[in-house]
Amino acid sequence: MSDIRPDDDTLSVLSAPIDPDTLARLHARLVRDAEANGLVDVAYTTIDSPVGKLLLAATPKGLVRVAYANEDHDRVLETLAQKISPRVLRAPRRLDDAAREIDEYFDRRRKAFDLPLDLSLSHGFRQLVQRHLPEIGYGQTRSYRQVAELVGNPKAVRAVGTACATNPLPVVVPCHRVLRADGALGGYIGGLDAKTTLLNLEAAA
Amino acid sequence: MKQAFEKVVARHGTTVLRVCRALLGVHDADDAWSETFLSAMRAYPDLPDTANVEAWLVTIARRKAIDVHRAAKRTPLTIEALPEAPTNLGIPGADDTNLWDAVAKLPDKQRQAITFRYLAGMSHAEIAAILGGTVDAARRAAADGLNNLRKNYPGAHPKGASS
């Protein structure tokens, strides 16, 4: 290699290894620049919790999605890209408040969330139900039928079930507090283990 | 179907950085990389779903790199710190270490022309803009480089692959 001149050796530059730190630094700069230019339509991060890794995503309006690992976070991001905007970046700072409140919740130091929410992933009756779910207080439960009555549509028991099953903001919008009339768990987007964990957590507090 | 932009950065960030480094050197490559992805993120929603994302990014990177060159009126490829010799790590799309060794032995102009043409996919006019000289000279340098490679590197067997 003695004939390589260091002045302009394109190939050395090309083949120099690119370490992960460099890319992490560039990514952080991109997030900063993109935020400053108002280009981050969806910011997301992931956090660890007693119910596994949770993905948190926010639009400028507020928290738009909480997703369990069993929902497949890559697929969740694809769906966000399709339904909201493909300008999706891992930008944890926008999720700082949400992450902190969720941590406090799992530490039993928080009984209600006061985060701005963006409910634009659900519509109509489902969104109506999801708006009312926070009225079920910490540590309490309601049946699907009671929730149907709560939203003024007592016959819509199955539709309430669907609204709970498609809740884009589990944990924060407490669909885990809705059970079947006979006390059975019903379904849960994060799996029945997660639902049990949340109910036990709130019962023990 | 369009992916989240984060996945685009994760998948193509390294290649774009290599292209920027090839065009500008290590020091200015970071700026070009940042400009490239910022500009790409702005335009991303309008990119057709069928587009080749990497080719699109390389096109933007080339344009950004040429902007930097023009703005600075600099001599091409002046860089601050250099590794001693080529490594065999991570040349995009190639584990043909022998081939890159052969490229490394080409005369300067030919080597640069080959790299710009075949790694960064630049046109001869764009290469001329960076190397100086005419478009014809850039075309000749790339063609001569290719002929030299054909002479010195007849088979494209990657190093370590037993035949």
CSV table of C-alpha atoms in Angstrom, one decimal:
chain,number,residue,atom,x,y,z
A,1,MET,CA,0.0,0.0,0.0
A,2,SER,CA,3.0,2.3,-0.2
A,3,ASP,CA,1.6,4.0,-3.2
A,4,ILE,CA,-1.4,5.3,-1.3
A,5,ARG,CA,-1.1,9.0,-0.9
A,6,PRO,CA,-2.6,10.2,2.4
A,7,ASP,CA,-3.6,13.5,0.9
A,8,ASP,CA,-6.6,12.4,-1.0
A,9,ASP,CA,-7.0,8.8,-0.5
A,10,THR,CA,-10.7,8.4,-1.2
A,11,LEU,CA,-10.6,4.7,-0.6
A,12,SER,CA,-9.2,4.9,2.9
A,13,VAL,CA,-12.0,7.3,3.8
A,14,LEU,CA,-14.5,5.1,2.2
A,15,SER,CA,-13.4,1.9,3.9
A,16,ALA,CA,-12.8,3.4,7.3
A,17,PRO,CA,-15.1,1.8,9.8
A,18,ILE,CA,-18.1,3.8,10.9
A,19,ASP,CA,-18.5,3.3,14.6
A,20,PRO,CA,-22.0,3.3,16.2
A,21,ASP,CA,-21.1,6.4,18.2
A,22,THR,CA,-20.8,8.4,15.0
A,23,LEU,CA,-24.2,7.3,13.8
A,24,ALA,CA,-25.7,7.9,17.2
A,25,ARG,CA,-24.3,11.4,17.2
A,26,LEU,CA,-25.6,12.1,13.7
A,27,HIS,CA,-29.0,10.7,14.7
A,28,ALA,CA,-29.2,13.0,17.7
A,29,ARG,CA,-28.4,15.9,15.5
A,30,LEU,CA,-31.0,14.9,13.0
A,31,VAL,CA,-33.6,14.7,15.7
A,32,ARG,CA,-32.7,18.2,17.0
A,33,ASP,CA,-32.7,19.7,13.5
A,34,ALA,CA,-36.0,18.0,12.5
A,35,GLU,CA,-37.7,19.1,15.7
A,36,ALA,CA,-36.5,22.6,15.2
A,37,ASN,CA,-37.9,22.5,11.6
A,38,GLY,CA,-41.2,21.0,12.8
A,39,LEU,CA,-40.7,17.8,10.8
A,40,VAL,CA,-41.2,15.2,13.5
A,41,ASP,CA,-44.9,14.3,13.0
A,42,VAL,CA,-44.5,11.3,15.3
A,43,ALA,CA,-41.9,11.0,18.0
A,44,TYR,CA,-41.4,7.7,19.8
A,45,THR,CA,-39.4,5.9,22.4
A,46,THR,CA,-39.5,2.6,24.2
A,47,ILE,CA,-39.4,2.1,28.0
A,48,ASP,CA,-39.1,-0.9,30.3
A,49,SER,CA,-42.0,-1.7,32.6
A,50,PRO,CA,-43.3,-4.6,34.7
A,51,VAL,CA,-45.5,-5.5,31.8
A,52,GLY,CA,-42.6,-5.6,29.3
A,53,LYS,CA,-41.2,-3.2,26.9
A,54,LEU,CA,-43.7,-0.4,26.0
A,55,LEU,CA,-43.5,1.7,22.9
A,56,LEU,CA,-44.7,5.3,23.5
A,57,ALA,CA,-45.5,7.6,20.5
A,58,ALA,CA,-46.6,11.2,20.4
A,59,THR,CA,-47.7,13.7,17.9
A,60,PRO,CA,-47.4,17.5,18.5
A,61,LYS,CA,-51.0,17.2,20.0
A,62,GLY,CA,-50.1,14.6,22.6
A,63,LEU,CA,-49.5,10.9,23.4
A,64,VAL,CA,-51.0,9.0,20.5
A,65,ARG,CA,-50.0,5.4,21.1
A,66,VAL,CA,-48.9,3.0,23.8
A,67,ALA,CA,-48.0,-0.4,22.5
A,68,TYR,CA,-47.1,-3.7,24.2
A,69,ALA,CA,-44.3,-5.8,22.9
A,70,ASN,CA,-46.8,-8.5,21.8
A,71,GLU,CA,-48.2,-6.0,19.3
A,72,ASP,CA,-44.8,-6.0,17.5
A,73,HIS,CA,-43.3,-2.6,17.8
A,74,ASP,CA,-42.1,-2.5,14.2
A,75,ARG,CA,-45.6,-3.2,12.9
A,76,VAL,CA,-46.9,-0.5,15.2
A,77,LEU,CA,-44.5,2.0,13.7
A,78,GLU,CA,-45.5,1.0,10.2
A,79,THR,CA,-49.1,1.6,11.1
A,80,LEU,CA,-48.3,5.0,12.6
A,81,ALA,CA,-46.4,5.8,9.4
A,82,GLN,CA,-49.5,4.9,7.3
A,83,LYS,CA,-52.2,6.4,9.5
A,84,ILE,CA,-50.5,9.6,10.7
A,85,SER,CA,-47.4,10.4,8.9
A,86,PRO,CA,-44.2,8.6,7.7
A,87,ARG,CA,-42.1,11.3,9.4
A,88,VAL,CA,-41.6,9.1,12.4
A,89,LEU,CA,-38.4,9.5,14.5
A,90,ARG,CA,-37.1,7.9,17.7
A,91,ALA,CA,-37.0,11.2,19.6
A,92,PRO,CA,-37.3,10.2,23.3
A,93,ARG,CA,-37.4,13.8,24.8
A,94,ARG,CA,-40.9,14.4,23.5
A,95,LEU,CA,-42.0,11.4,25.6
A,96,ASP,CA,-40.2,12.4,28.8
A,97,ASP,CA,-43.4,13.4,30.6
A,98,ALA,CA,-45.3,10.3,29.5
A,99,ALA,CA,-42.4,8.0,30.4
A,100,ARG,CA,-42.1,9.7,33.9
A,101,GLU,CA,-45.9,9.4,34.6
A,102,ILE,CA,-45.9,5.7,33.5
A,103,ASP,CA,-42.9,5.0,35.7
A,104,GLU,CA,-44.7,6.7,38.7
A,105,TYR,CA,-47.8,4.6,37.9
A,106,PHE,CA,-45.9,1.4,38.1
A,107,ASP,CA,-44.2,2.6,41.3
A,108,ARG,CA,-47.7,3.2,42.8
A,109,ARG,CA,-46.9,6.8,43.1
A,110,ARG,CA,-49.5,7.9,40.6
A,111,LYS,CA,-53.2,7.1,40.3
A,112,ALA,CA,-54.2,9.2,37.4
A,113,PHE,CA,-52.5,10.5,34.2
A,114,ASP,CA,-52.6,14.1,33.2
A,115,LEU,CA,-51.0,13.9,29.8
A,116,PRO,CA,-52.2,15.6,26.6
A,117,LEU,CA,-53.7,12.8,24.5
A,118,ASP,CA,-54.1,12.6,20.8
A,119,LEU,CA,-57.1,10.2,20.2
A,120,SER,CA,-56.9,10.5,16.4
A,121,LEU,CA,-56.2,6.8,15.9
A,122,SER,CA,-59.8,6.0,16.9
A,123,HIS,CA,-63.1,7.4,15.7
A,124,GLY,CA,-66.8,7.5,16.5
A,125,PHE,CA,-68.1,5.3,19.2
A,126,ARG,CA,-64.7,3.7,19.9
A,127,GLN,CA,-63.2,7.1,20.6
A,128,LEU,CA,-66.3,8.1,22.7
A,129,VAL,CA,-65.8,5.0,24.9
A,130,GLN,CA,-62.0,5.7,25.2
A,131,ARG,CA,-62.7,9.3,26.3
A,132,HIS,CA,-64.9,8.0,29.1
A,133,LEU,CA,-62.7,5.2,30.3
A,134,PRO,CA,-60.5,7.5,32.6
A,135,GLU,CA,-63.7,8.1,34.6
A,136,ILE,CA,-63.3,4.6,36.0
A,137,GLY,CA,-61.1,5.4,39.0
A,138,TYR,CA,-57.8,3.8,40.0
A,139,GLY,CA,-58.4,0.4,41.7
A,140,GLN,CA,-62.0,0.1,40.5
A,141,THR,CA,-63.5,-2.0,37.8
A,142,ARG,CA,-66.6,-1.9,35.6
A,143,SER,CA,-68.3,-4.4,33.4
A,144,TYR,CA,-68.6,-3.9,29.6
A,145,ARG,CA,-72.3,-3.3,30.2
A,146,GLN,CA,-71.7,-0.7,32.8
A,147,VAL,CA,-69.4,1.2,30.4
A,148,ALA,CA,-72.1,1.0,27.7
A,149,GLU,CA,-74.5,2.6,30.2
A,150,LEU,CA,-71.8,5.2,31.1
A,151,VAL,CA,-71.5,6.4,27.5
A,152,GLY,CA,-75.3,6.5,27.2
A,153,ASN,CA,-75.7,3.5,24.9
A,154,PRO,CA,-76.6,0.5,27.2
A,155,LYS,CA,-77.2,-1.9,24.3
A,156,ALA,CA,-73.7,-1.4,22.8
A,157,VAL,CA,-72.0,-4.0,25.0
A,158,ARG,CA,-70.1,-5.7,22.2
A,159,ALA,CA,-69.1,-2.3,20.7
A,160,VAL,CA,-67.7,-1.4,24.1
A,161,GLY,CA,-65.7,-4.6,24.0
A,162,THR,CA,-64.3,-3.7,20.6
A,163,ALA,CA,-63.5,-0.1,21.8
A,164,CYS,CA,-61.5,-1.6,24.7
A,165,ALA,CA,-59.8,-4.1,22.5
A,166,THR,CA,-58.7,-1.4,20.1
A,167,ASN,CA,-57.7,1.2,22.7
A,168,PRO,CA,-54.5,2.8,21.2
A,169,LEU,CA,-53.4,4.0,24.6
A,170,PRO,CA,-53.5,1.0,27.0
A,171,VAL,CA,-52.3,1.6,30.6
A,172,VAL,CA,-52.9,5.4,30.2
A,173,VAL,CA,-56.5,5.0,29.1
A,174,PRO,CA,-57.5,2.3,31.6
A,175,CYS,CA,-59.3,-0.3,29.5
A,176,HIS,CA,-57.8,-2.9,31.9
A,177,ARG,CA,-60.4,-1.8,34.4
A,178,VAL,CA,-63.2,-3.2,32.3
A,179,LEU,CA,-64.2,-6.8,33.0
A,180,ARG,CA,-66.9,-9.2,32.0
A,181,ALA,CA,-70.1,-9.0,34.1
A,182,ASP,CA,-69.3,-12.4,35.8
A,183,GLY,CA,-66.0,-11.0,36.9
A,184,ALA,CA,-63.9,-12.9,34.3
A,185,LEU,CA,-61.1,-10.8,32.8
A,186,GLY,CA,-62.4,-10.5,29.2
A,187,GLY,CA,-59.7,-9.8,26.6
A,188,TYR,CA,-56.8,-7.4,26.7
A,189,ILE,CA,-54.6,-6.0,24.0
A,190,GLY,CA,-51.4,-6.7,26.0
A,191,GLY,CA,-52.5,-10.2,27.0
A,192,LEU,CA,-54.3,-11.4,30.1
A,193,ASP,CA,-51.1,-11.5,32.1
A,194,ALA,CA,-50.6,-7.8,31.6
A,195,LYS,CA,-54.2,-7.1,32.5
A,196,THR,CA,-53.8,-9.2,35.7
A,197,THR,CA,-50.6,-7.4,36.6
A,198,LEU,CA,-52.2,-3.9,36.3
A,199,LEU,CA,-55.3,-5.0,38.3
A,200,ASN,CA,-53.2,-6.5,41.0
A,201,LEU,CA,-50.9,-3.4,41.1
A,202,GLU,CA,-53.9,-1.1,41.6
A,203,ALA,CA,-55.6,-3.5,44.1
A,204,ALA,CA,-52.5,-3.6,46.3
A,205,ALA,CA,-52.1,0.1,46.5
B,1,MET,CA,-46.2,0.9,1.7
B,2,LYS,CA,-44.0,3.6,3.3
B,3,GLN,CA,-41.8,2.8,6.3
B,4,ALA,CA,-41.3,5.0,9.3
B,5,PHE,CA,-38.5,7.4,8.5
B,6,GLU,CA,-36.6,6.1,11.5
B,7,LYS,CA,-36.2,2.8,9.7
B,8,VAL,CA,-34.9,4.6,6.6
B,9,VAL,CA,-32.2,6.3,8.7
B,10,ALA,CA,-31.3,3.0,10.4
B,11,ARG,CA,-31.1,1.1,7.1
B,12,HIS,CA,-29.3,3.6,4.9
B,13,GLY,CA,-27.5,5.9,7.3
B,14,THR,CA,-24.2,4.1,7.0
B,15,THR,CA,-24.2,4.0,3.2
B,16,VAL,CA,-25.1,7.7,3.0
B,17,LEU,CA,-22.3,8.6,5.4
B,18,ARG,CA,-19.8,6.6,3.2
B,19,VAL,CA,-21.0,8.4,0.1
B,20,CYS,CA,-20.6,11.8,1.9
B,21,ARG,CA,-17.1,10.8,3.1
B,22,ALA,CA,-16.1,9.7,-0.4
B,23,LEU,CA,-17.3,13.1,-1.8
B,24,LEU,CA,-16.2,15.4,1.0
B,25,GLY,CA,-13.8,13.7,3.4
B,26,VAL,CA,-14.5,12.8,7.0
B,27,HIS,CA,-14.7,16.3,8.3
B,28,ASP,CA,-17.4,17.8,6.1
B,29,ALA,CA,-19.3,14.5,5.7
B,30,ASP,CA,-21.2,14.9,8.9
B,31,ASP,CA,-22.7,18.2,7.7
B,32,ALA,CA,-23.7,16.7,4.4
B,33,TRP,CA,-25.2,13.7,6.1
B,34,SER,CA,-27.3,15.9,8.3
B,35,GLU,CA,-28.4,18.1,5.4
B,36,THR,CA,-29.3,15.0,3.4
B,37,PHE,CA,-31.5,13.4,6.0
B,38,LEU,CA,-33.2,16.6,7.0
B,39,SER,CA,-34.0,17.4,3.4
B,40,ALA,CA,-35.1,13.8,2.8
B,41,MET,CA,-37.4,13.8,5.8
B,42,ARG,CA,-39.0,17.0,4.5
B,43,ALA,CA,-39.7,15.4,1.1
B,44,TYR,CA,-40.4,11.8,2.3
B,45,PRO,CA,-44.2,11.9,2.5
B,46,ASP,CA,-44.2,12.8,-1.3
B,47,LEU,CA,-41.8,10.1,-2.3
B,48,PRO,CA,-43.6,7.5,-4.4
B,49,ASP,CA,-44.0,4.2,-2.5
B,50,THR,CA,-42.2,2.4,-5.3
B,51,ALA,CA,-39.1,4.6,-5.3
B,52,ASN,CA,-35.7,3.1,-4.6
B,53,VAL,CA,-35.0,4.9,-1.3
B,54,GLU,CA,-31.3,4.3,-1.2
B,55,ALA,CA,-30.8,5.7,-4.7
B,56,TRP,CA,-33.0,8.7,-3.8
B,57,LEU,CA,-30.9,9.4,-0.7
B,58,VAL,CA,-27.6,9.1,-2.6
B,59,THR,CA,-28.9,11.5,-5.1
B,60,ILE,CA,-29.7,14.0,-2.4
B,61,ALA,CA,-26.3,13.4,-0.7
B,62,ARG,CA,-24.5,14.1,-4.0
B,63,ARG,CA,-26.4,17.3,-4.4
B,64,LYS,CA,-25.6,18.4,-0.9
B,65,ALA,CA,-21.9,17.4,-1.3
B,66,ILE,CA,-21.6,19.4,-4.5
B,67,ASP,CA,-23.2,22.4,-2.7
B,68,VAL,CA,-20.6,22.2,0.0
B,69,HIS,CA,-17.8,21.9,-2.6
B,70,ARG,CA,-19.1,25.0,-4.4
B,71,ALA,CA,-19.7,27.0,-1.3
B,72,ALA,CA,-16.2,26.3,0.0
B,73,LYS,CA,-14.4,26.4,-3.4
B,74,ARG,CA,-12.2,23.9,-1.7
B,75,THR,CA,-9.7,21.5,-3.2
B,76,PRO,CA,-11.4,18.2,-3.4
B,77,LEU,CA,-11.0,15.6,-0.6
B,78,THR,CA,-8.8,17.6,1.8
B,79,ILE,CA,-9.3,15.8,5.0
B,80,GLU,CA,-7.9,16.2,8.5
B,81,ALA,CA,-7.2,12.7,9.7
B,82,LEU,CA,-6.8,9.6,7.7
B,83,PRO,CA,-6.5,5.9,8.6
B,84,GLU,CA,-3.2,4.4,7.5
B,85,ALA,CA,-4.5,2.0,5.0
B,86,PRO,CA,-7.8,0.7,3.6
B,87,THR,CA,-9.5,-1.8,5.9
B,88,ASN,CA,-11.8,-4.5,4.6
B,89,LEU,CA,-14.7,-3.4,6.7
B,90,GLY,CA,-18.0,-2.6,5.3
B,91,ILE,CA,-17.7,-1.3,1.8
B,92,PRO,CA,-21.3,-1.2,0.8
B,93,GLY,CA,-22.5,-4.0,-1.3
B,94,ALA,CA,-19.1,-5.6,-1.5
B,95,ASP,CA,-16.9,-8.0,0.4
B,96,ASP,CA,-14.6,-7.9,-2.6
B,97,THR,CA,-11.6,-6.8,-0.6
B,98,ASN,CA,-9.3,-7.7,-3.4
B,99,LEU,CA,-11.1,-5.6,-5.8
B,100,TRP,CA,-10.9,-2.6,-3.5
B,101,ASP,CA,-7.2,-3.3,-3.0
B,102,ALA,CA,-6.8,-3.2,-6.8
B,103,VAL,CA,-8.8,0.1,-6.9
B,104,ALA,CA,-6.5,1.5,-4.2
B,105,LYS,CA,-3.5,0.9,-6.5
B,106,LEU,CA,-4.9,3.0,-9.4
B,107,PRO,CA,-3.5,6.4,-10.1
B,108,ASP,CA,-5.3,9.2,-8.1
B,109,LYS,CA,-7.6,10.5,-10.8
B,110,GLN,CA,-8.6,7.1,-12.0
B,111,ARG,CA,-9.2,5.9,-8.4
B,112,GLN,CA,-11.4,8.9,-7.6
B,113,ALA,CA,-13.3,8.8,-10.8
B,114,ILE,CA,-14.0,5.1,-10.3
B,115,THR,CA,-15.1,5.6,-6.7
B,116,PHE,CA,-17.4,8.5,-7.5
B,117,ARG,CA,-18.8,6.7,-10.5
B,118,TYR,CA,-19.4,3.3,-9.1
B,119,LEU,CA,-19.8,3.9,-5.4
B,120,ALA,CA,-21.7,7.1,-5.4
B,121,GLY,CA,-23.2,6.7,-8.8
B,122,MET,CA,-22.3,10.1,-10.0
B,123,SER,CA,-22.5,11.3,-13.6
B,124,HIS,CA,-19.3,12.2,-15.4
B,125,ALA,CA,-20.3,15.9,-15.3
B,126,GLU,CA,-20.7,15.7,-11.5
B,127,ILE,CA,-17.3,14.0,-11.2
B,128,ALA,CA,-15.7,16.7,-13.3
B,129,ALA,CA,-17.3,19.4,-11.1
B,130,ILE,CA,-15.6,17.8,-8.1
B,131,LEU,CA,-12.2,16.8,-9.6
B,132,GLY,CA,-11.9,19.8,-11.8
B,133,GLY,CA,-11.2,19.4,-15.5
B,134,THR,CA,-13.6,18.6,-18.3
B,135,VAL,CA,-16.4,16.1,-18.5
B,136,ASP,CA,-14.4,14.2,-21.1
B,137,ALA,CA,-11.4,14.0,-18.9
B,138,ALA,CA,-13.6,12.6,-16.1
B,139,ARG,CA,-15.1,10.1,-18.5
B,140,ARG,CA,-11.6,9.1,-19.7
B,141,ALA,CA,-10.3,8.7,-16.1
B,142,ALA,CA,-13.2,6.4,-15.2
B,143,ALA,CA,-12.7,4.4,-18.4
B,144,ASP,CA,-9.0,4.1,-18.0
B,145,GLY,CA,-9.4,3.1,-14.4
B,146,LEU,CA,-11.9,0.4,-15.4
B,147,ASN,CA,-9.5,-0.9,-18.1
B,148,ASN,CA,-6.7,-1.0,-15.5
B,149,LEU,CA,-8.9,-2.9,-13.1
B,150,ARG,CA,-9.8,-5.4,-15.8
B,151,LYS,CA,-6.1,-6.0,-16.5
B,152,ASN,CA,-5.0,-6.3,-12.9
B,153,TYR,CA,-8.1,-7.9,-11.4
B,154,PRO,CA,-9.5,-10.4,-13.9
B,155,GLY,CA,-11.8,-12.4,-11.6
B,156,ALA,CA,-14.1,-11.0,-9.0
B,157,HIS,CA,-13.4,-13.6,-6.3
B,158,PRO,CA,-13.7,-12.2,-2.8
B,159,LYS,CA,-10.7,-12.8,-0.6
B,160,GLY,CA,-11.0,-15.9,1.5
B,161,ALA,CA,-13.6,-17.5,-0.7
B,162,SER,CA,-12.0,-20.8,-1.8
B,163,SER,CA,-12.7,-21.7,-5.4
